[in-house]
Amino acid sequence: MPAPAAPHVEGSPALVTLDVWGVVPRAVPGALARMALDRRALARTPGARFAKLLGTGDGRTFTVRDADPLRWAVLVAWRSAADASAFEASATVRAWRRLSRERLRVEMTPLTSRGRWGGREPFGAVDARSARAHEGPVASITRARLRPLRAVSFWRSVPPVAADLHRVRGLRCALGVGEAPLGYQGTFSLWDSTAALREFAHRRPAHVDVMDRTPGQGWYAEELFARFAVRCVTGTLDGRAP
């Protein structure tokens, strides 16, 4: 599904990739081992400005109940598309290919990003005018580190939003993502257009209510919201091409 790429802006990654690997039950121990072994390898990968190994959830409620041991993800912000291509020959990718029954790969360039992830701004500076002018598929990543005393309140607020999300026209797929089952809340969603994403984010009452309540509730110790131009989607998720 090729789409026009957003112009690269100095300070932002040239490419961001999300790989979602689906495994069979007998491969879960191997996937858990990769989550431990690959952290150091990713940190040393040439051209990887920012990299995270992520567990996933099925996106029904975006709470800990959604955790899916049959699906794992690797998110990388790259200095160049050539670095991303070279990574395909790495031991990390070869190991995940041996373990997996399917792979979804999304290649993106940042449109907008605000907030921090682990104290960093992984998606850099972006051109607001290019973001407004972008046409075509978009992806969204949200990530938050929850305050421990506020986590239960947050999880109670999320299910109505998740239920409404799957009724919004233009959504192609949605996943929960996170570095750990507790305390780290994230989402990845893929959309037909910016208009479809904005319809959910700014016009659906359930999501607007949570946004309005966020400052007063103080749920997050750290948060990040990013939107991307989707360059290419390959592979499948649960046997279906999004």
One Martini backbone bead per residue (centre of mass of N, CA, C, O) as a GRO file, in nm:
protein
  242
    1MET     BB    1   0.067   0.054   0.030
    2PRO     BB    2   0.147   0.312  -0.114
    3ALA     BB    3   0.269   0.643  -0.011
    4PRO     BB    4   0.326   0.949   0.045
    5ALA     BB    5   0.591   1.109   0.172
    6ALA     BB    6   0.710   1.280   0.416
    7PRO     BB    7   0.913   1.519   0.467
    8HIS     BB    8   1.225   1.549   0.570
    9VAL     BB    9   1.340   1.655   0.890
   10GLU     BB   10   1.557   1.786   1.075
   11GLY     BB   11   1.570   1.551   1.355
   12SER     BB   12   1.422   1.335   1.210
   13PRO     BB   13   1.332   1.047   1.111
   14ALA     BB   14   1.330   0.885   0.807
   15LEU     BB   15   1.223   0.619   0.968
   16VAL     BB   16   0.944   0.416   1.076
   17THR     BB   17   0.910   0.097   1.241
   18LEU     BB   18   0.658  -0.172   1.253
   19ASP     BB   19   0.676  -0.493   1.401
   20VAL     BB   20   0.451  -0.776   1.386
   21TRP     BB   21   0.463  -1.082   1.565
   22GLY     BB   22   0.334  -1.403   1.503
   23VAL     BB   23   0.270  -1.677   1.723
   24VAL     BB   24   0.281  -1.979   1.848
   25PRO     BB   25   0.251  -2.128   2.147
   26ARG     BB   26   0.533  -2.285   2.137
   27ALA     BB   27   0.689  -1.987   2.087
   28VAL     BB   28   0.675  -1.815   2.348
   29PRO     BB   29   0.948  -1.868   2.491
   30GLY     BB   30   1.113  -1.750   2.255
   31ALA     BB   31   0.992  -1.465   2.263
   32LEU     BB   32   1.079  -1.398   2.552
   33ALA     BB   33   1.380  -1.425   2.493
   34ARG     BB   34   1.397  -1.201   2.279
   35MET     BB   35   1.315  -0.966   2.469
   36ALA     BB   36   1.592  -0.993   2.616
   37LEU     BB   37   1.820  -1.026   2.389
   38ASP     BB   38   1.746  -0.769   2.186
   39ARG     BB   39   1.813  -0.507   2.335
   40ARG     BB   40   2.117  -0.487   2.284
   41ALA     BB   41   2.110  -0.517   1.978
   42LEU     BB   42   1.941  -0.263   1.920
   43ALA     BB   43   2.138  -0.057   2.056
   44ARG     BB   44   2.368  -0.151   1.821
   45THR     BB   45   2.219  -0.061   1.577
   46PRO     BB   46   2.260   0.072   1.288
   47GLY     BB   47   2.056   0.370   1.281
   48ALA     BB   48   1.923   0.343   1.569
   49ARG     BB   49   1.775   0.592   1.755
   50PHE     BB   50   1.513   0.411   1.829
   51ALA     BB   51   1.413   0.130   2.051
   52LYS     BB   52   1.139  -0.120   2.084
   53LEU     BB   53   1.017  -0.373   2.282
   54LEU     BB   54   0.683  -0.523   2.248
   55GLY     BB   55   0.397  -0.572   2.374
   56THR     BB   56   0.059  -0.696   2.330
   57GLY     BB   57  -0.281  -0.622   2.236
   58ASP     BB   58  -0.614  -0.663   2.103
   59GLY     BB   59  -0.795  -0.386   2.159
   60ARG     BB   60  -1.063  -0.404   2.336
   61THR     BB   61  -0.954  -0.220   2.615
   62PHE     BB   62  -0.654  -0.130   2.687
   63THR     BB   63  -0.572  -0.347   2.896
   64VAL     BB   64  -0.438  -0.612   3.073
   65ARG     BB   65  -0.653  -0.815   2.948
   66ASP     BB   66  -0.519  -0.800   2.640
   67ALA     BB   67  -0.291  -0.974   2.657
   68ASP     BB   68  -0.062  -1.111   2.392
   69PRO     BB   69   0.153  -1.390   2.355
   70LEU     BB   70   0.119  -1.407   2.014
   71ARG     BB   71   0.231  -1.095   2.020
   72TRP     BB   72   0.497  -0.891   1.877
   73ALA     BB   73   0.714  -0.591   1.895
   74VAL     BB   74   0.900  -0.355   1.672
   75LEU     BB   75   1.039  -0.032   1.734
   76VAL     BB   76   1.185   0.202   1.486
   77ALA     BB   77   1.414   0.472   1.455
   78TRP     BB   78   1.562   0.602   1.159
   79ARG     BB   79   1.814   0.759   0.982
   80SER     BB   80   1.762   0.543   0.745
   81ALA     BB   81   1.645   0.333   0.502
   82ALA     BB   82   1.907   0.165   0.479
   83ASP     BB   83   1.913   0.070   0.773
   84ALA     BB   84   1.647  -0.084   0.762
   85SER     BB   85   1.731  -0.280   0.539
   86ALA     BB   86   1.980  -0.404   0.685
   87PHE     BB   87   1.819  -0.530   0.929
   88GLU     BB   88   1.698  -0.779   0.772
   89ALA     BB   89   1.993  -0.937   0.819
   90SER     BB   90   1.963  -0.984   1.106
   91ALA     BB   91   1.944  -1.178   1.387
   92THR     BB   92   1.676  -1.071   1.487
   93VAL     BB   93   1.503  -1.123   1.233
   94ARG     BB   94   1.570  -1.420   1.194
   95ALA     BB   95   1.450  -1.514   1.465
   96TRP     BB   96   1.156  -1.415   1.416
   97ARG     BB   97   1.104  -1.581   1.163
   98ARG     BB   98   1.130  -1.860   1.301
   99LEU     BB   99   0.890  -1.806   1.515
  100SER     BB  100   0.687  -1.716   1.300
  101ARG     BB  101   0.363  -1.696   1.115
  102GLU     BB  102   0.366  -1.372   1.115
  103ARG     BB  103   0.380  -1.035   0.947
  104LEU     BB  104   0.377  -0.690   1.033
  105ARG     BB  105   0.455  -0.396   0.827
  106VAL     BB  106   0.531  -0.052   0.915
  107GLU     BB  107   0.590   0.241   0.723
  108MET     BB  108   0.714   0.566   0.845
  109THR     BB  109   0.646   0.922   0.892
  110PRO     BB  110   0.654   1.202   1.060
  111LEU     BB  111   0.417   1.460   1.157
  112THR     BB  112   0.351   1.433   1.473
  113SER     BB  113   0.489   1.538   1.806
  114ARG     BB  114   0.429   1.480   2.162
  115GLY     BB  115   0.650   1.433   2.398
  116ARG     BB  116   0.765   1.143   2.593
  117TRP     BB  117   1.013   0.861   2.590
  118GLY     BB  118   1.216   0.806   2.829
  119GLY     BB  119   1.300   1.127   2.797
  120ARG     BB  120   1.231   1.129   2.489
  121GLU     BB  121   1.228   1.242   2.134
  122PRO     BB  122   1.196   1.009   1.886
  123PHE     BB  123   1.048   1.201   1.635
  124GLY     BB  124   1.109   1.485   1.651
  125ALA     BB  125   1.108   1.713   1.410
  126VAL     BB  126   0.833   1.878   1.244
  127ASP     BB  127   0.616   1.967   0.973
  128ALA     BB  128   0.317   2.122   0.999
  129ARG     BB  129   0.246   2.171   0.700
  130SER     BB  130   0.280   1.878   0.607
  131ALA     BB  131   0.069   1.759   0.794
  132ARG     BB  132  -0.176   1.916   0.675
  133ALA     BB  133  -0.118   1.812   0.365
  134HIS     BB  134  -0.170   1.531   0.414
  135GLU     BB  135  -0.238   1.236   0.218
  136GLY     BB  136  -0.365   0.951   0.354
  137PRO     BB  137  -0.239   0.732   0.540
  138VAL     BB  138  -0.240   0.673   0.899
  139ALA     BB  139  -0.069   0.686   1.217
  140SER     BB  140  -0.083   0.593   1.571
  141ILE     BB  141   0.093   0.691   1.875
  142THR     BB  142   0.067   0.591   2.214
  143ARG     BB  143   0.222   0.692   2.537
  144ALA     BB  144   0.228   0.580   2.890
  145ARG     BB  145   0.312   0.663   3.222
  146LEU     BB  146   0.185   0.554   3.506
  147ARG     BB  147   0.051   0.628   3.796
  148PRO     BB  148   0.009   0.406   4.040
  149LEU     BB  149  -0.243   0.558   4.191
  150ARG     BB  150  -0.400   0.591   3.884
  151ALA     BB  151  -0.444   0.325   3.720
  152VAL     BB  152  -0.729   0.224   3.790
  153SER     BB  153  -0.878   0.473   3.687
  154PHE     BB  154  -0.783   0.450   3.398
  155TRP     BB  155  -0.887   0.159   3.326
  156ARG     BB  156  -1.190   0.240   3.372
  157SER     BB  157  -1.193   0.459   3.125
  158VAL     BB  158  -1.121   0.287   2.855
  159PRO     BB  159  -1.339   0.083   2.738
  160PRO     BB  160  -1.533   0.288   2.595
  161VAL     BB  161  -1.320   0.378   2.389
  162ALA     BB  162  -1.256   0.103   2.261
  163ALA     BB  163  -1.544   0.039   2.165
  164ASP     BB  164  -1.571   0.293   1.981
  165LEU     BB  165  -1.330   0.263   1.791
  166HIS     BB  166  -1.454   0.003   1.628
  167ARG     BB  167  -1.686   0.212   1.495
  168VAL     BB  168  -1.490   0.364   1.321
  169ARG     BB  169  -1.447   0.497   1.031
  170GLY     BB  170  -1.116   0.401   0.899
  171LEU     BB  171  -1.030   0.162   1.059
  172ARG     BB  172  -0.785  -0.098   1.034
  173CYS     BB  173  -0.618  -0.097   1.315
  174ALA     BB  174  -0.563  -0.218   1.667
  175LEU     BB  175  -0.327  -0.177   1.942
  176GLY     BB  176  -0.166  -0.283   2.210
  177VAL     BB  177   0.122  -0.128   2.377
  178GLY     BB  178   0.428  -0.240   2.564
  179GLU     BB  179   0.697  -0.288   2.793
  180ALA     BB  180   0.468  -0.360   3.008
  181PRO     BB  181   0.186  -0.470   3.171
  182LEU     BB  182   0.259  -0.246   3.389
  183GLY     BB  183   0.241   0.120   3.360
  184TYR     BB  184   0.232   0.074   3.031
  185GLN     BB  185   0.063   0.273   2.791
  186GLY     BB  186  -0.044   0.170   2.456
  187THR     BB  187  -0.086   0.264   2.101
  188PHE     BB  188  -0.190   0.130   1.778
  189SER     BB  189  -0.297   0.294   1.469
  190LEU     BB  190  -0.482   0.248   1.158
  191TRP     BB  191  -0.562   0.474   0.879
  192ASP     BB  192  -0.704   0.615   0.601
  193SER     BB  193  -0.707   0.905   0.761
  194THR     BB  194  -0.704   1.199   0.924
  195ALA     BB  195  -1.010   1.233   0.948
  196ALA     BB  196  -1.064   0.966   1.096
  197LEU     BB  197  -0.887   1.023   1.341
  198ARG     BB  198  -1.027   1.290   1.427
  199GLU     BB  199  -1.304   1.177   1.478
  200PHE     BB  200  -1.214   1.018   1.724
  201ALA     BB  201  -1.037   1.227   1.895
  202HIS     BB  202  -1.259   1.502   1.864
  203ARG     BB  203  -1.582   1.367   1.836
  204ARG     BB  204  -1.587   1.143   2.038
  205PRO     BB  205  -1.717   1.132   2.347
  206ALA     BB  206  -1.535   0.924   2.496
  207HIS     BB  207  -1.259   1.057   2.423
  208VAL     BB  208  -1.314   1.347   2.509
  209ASP     BB  209  -1.362   1.283   2.808
  210VAL     BB  210  -1.075   1.181   2.867
  211MET     BB  211  -0.925   1.433   2.780
  212ASP     BB  212  -1.068   1.627   2.986
  213ARG     BB  213  -0.974   1.452   3.247
  214THR     BB  214  -0.661   1.429   3.253
  215PRO     BB  215  -0.554   1.678   3.413
  216GLY     BB  216  -0.714   1.615   3.682
  217GLN     BB  217  -0.617   1.308   3.725
  218GLY     BB  218  -0.308   1.240   3.675
  219TRP     BB  219  -0.217   0.966   3.522
  220TYR     BB  220   0.060   1.089   3.407
  221ALA     BB  221   0.418   1.094   3.404
  222GLU     BB  222   0.412   1.018   3.089
  223GLU     BB  223   0.380   1.142   2.740
  224LEU     BB  224   0.268   1.035   2.399
  225PHE     BB  225   0.198   1.186   2.067
  226ALA     BB  226   0.165   1.034   1.736
  227ARG     BB  227   0.196   1.104   1.380
  228PHE     BB  228   0.174   0.927   1.056
  229ALA     BB  229   0.300   0.854   0.753
  230VAL     BB  230   0.215   0.605   0.530
  231ARG     BB  231   0.413   0.412   0.310
  232CYS     BB  232   0.389   0.099   0.420
  233VAL     BB  233   0.211  -0.222   0.393
  234THR     BB  234   0.293  -0.548   0.522
  235GLY     BB  235   0.119  -0.820   0.553
  236THR     BB  236  -0.020  -0.959   0.860
  237LEU     BB  237  -0.320  -0.972   1.081
  238ASP     BB  238  -0.475  -1.237   1.152
  239GLY     BB  239  -0.466  -1.303   0.825
  240ARG     BB  240  -0.479  -0.983   0.761
  241ALA     BB  241  -0.487  -0.708   0.555
  242PRO     BB  242  -0.517  -0.370   0.653
   0.00000   0.00000   0.00000
